[in-house]
CSV table of C-alpha atoms in Angstrom, one decimal:
chain,number,residue,atom,x,y,z
A,20,SER,CA,-7.2,10.9,20.0
A,21,PHE,CA,-5.5,7.7,18.7
A,22,ARG,CA,-8.8,6.0,18.3
A,23,VAL,CA,-10.2,8.8,16.1
A,24,LEU,CA,-7.1,8.5,13.8
A,25,GLN,CA,-7.5,4.7,13.6
A,26,ASP,CA,-11.2,5.2,12.6
A,27,LYS,CA,-10.3,7.7,9.9
A,28,ALA,CA,-7.5,5.5,8.6
A,29,SER,CA,-9.7,2.5,8.4
A,30,LYS,CA,-12.0,4.4,6.0
A,31,ILE,CA,-9.2,5.0,3.5
A,32,ARG,CA,-9.7,3.0,0.3
A,33,THR,CA,-7.1,1.6,-2.1
A,34,LEU,CA,-7.2,0.1,-5.5
A,35,CYS,CA,-6.3,-3.6,-5.7
A,36,LEU,CA,-6.8,-6.5,-8.1
A,37,ARG,CA,-9.5,-9.0,-7.1
A,38,GLY,CA,-12.2,-11.1,-8.6
A,39,THR,CA,-12.3,-14.7,-9.7
A,40,ASP,CA,-9.6,-14.0,-12.3
A,41,GLY,CA,-7.5,-11.9,-9.8
A,42,GLN,CA,-7.4,-9.1,-12.5
A,43,THR,CA,-10.5,-7.0,-11.6
A,44,PRO,CA,-9.5,-3.6,-10.2
A,45,VAL,CA,-11.7,-2.7,-7.2
A,46,GLN,CA,-11.6,-0.1,-4.5
A,47,VAL,CA,-11.5,-1.6,-1.0
A,48,PRO,CA,-11.0,-0.2,2.5
A,49,ILE,CA,-7.4,-0.8,3.7
A,50,ASP,CA,-8.8,-2.8,6.6
A,51,ASP,CA,-10.2,-5.3,4.0
A,52,LEU,CA,-6.8,-6.0,2.3
A,53,VAL,CA,-5.8,-9.7,2.6
A,54,HIS,CA,-2.6,-11.6,1.9
A,55,GLY,CA,-2.2,-12.0,-1.8
A,56,ASP,CA,-4.0,-8.8,-2.9
A,57,VAL,CA,-2.2,-6.9,-5.5
A,58,VAL,CA,-2.4,-3.2,-4.6
A,59,ILE,CA,-2.0,-0.7,-7.5
A,60,LEU,CA,-0.1,2.4,-6.4
A,61,GLN,CA,0.6,5.7,-8.2
A,62,GLY,CA,2.9,8.5,-7.3
A,63,GLY,CA,1.7,10.3,-4.1
A,64,ASP,CA,-0.3,7.3,-2.9
A,65,ARG,CA,0.3,6.1,0.7
A,66,VAL,CA,1.4,2.5,1.0
A,67,PRO,CA,-1.5,0.9,2.8
A,68,ALA,CA,0.2,-2.3,3.9
A,69,ASP,CA,3.5,-4.2,4.0
A,70,GLY,CA,4.3,-5.6,0.6
A,71,ARG,CA,6.7,-5.7,-2.3
A,72,VAL,CA,6.9,-4.2,-5.8
A,73,ILE,CA,6.1,-6.8,-8.4
A,74,SER,CA,6.2,-4.4,-11.5
A,75,GLY,CA,7.5,-1.0,-12.2
A,76,SER,CA,9.0,1.4,-9.6
A,77,ILE,CA,7.7,3.9,-7.1
A,78,LEU,CA,9.1,6.6,-4.8
A,79,VAL,CA,8.1,5.8,-1.2
A,80,ASP,CA,8.0,8.1,1.8
A,81,GLN,CA,9.3,6.1,4.6
A,82,SER,CA,9.4,8.9,7.1
A,83,SER,CA,6.7,7.4,9.4
A,84,LEU,CA,8.8,4.2,9.6
A,85,ASN,CA,12.4,5.5,10.0
A,86,GLY,CA,12.3,9.3,10.2
A,87,GLU,CA,14.1,9.6,6.8
A,88,SER,CA,12.6,12.6,5.0
A,89,VAL,CA,13.9,11.7,1.5
A,90,PRO,CA,11.6,9.4,-0.6
A,91,VAL,CA,13.2,6.1,-1.6
A,92,GLU,CA,12.7,4.3,-4.9
A,93,LYS,CA,11.4,0.8,-4.7
A,94,THR,CA,11.6,-1.7,-7.5
A,95,PRO,CA,11.0,-5.4,-8.0
A,96,THR,CA,14.7,-6.1,-7.4
A,97,ASP,CA,14.4,-4.7,-3.8
A,98,ALA,CA,12.3,-7.7,-2.8
A,99,LYS,CA,15.0,-10.1,-4.1
A,100,ALA,CA,17.7,-8.5,-2.0
A,101,GLU,CA,15.7,-9.0,1.3
């Protein structure tokens, strides 16, 4: 059921930068992400929340959002265009 899927998804962990200096990499459940967290993604990772690329580039599978099956490259300049 949908509830089971939600429960499983809430247990997924992602790497983000936190700590008093904002530079300490820690694994957190996606339900614990907050505005301002910097999430570190690598190829093949699922994007756990809305956000923007601040450094580098990544291919993103947007099929669950728009049905498009071809991954799209995201870069820091994409955020400036929005």
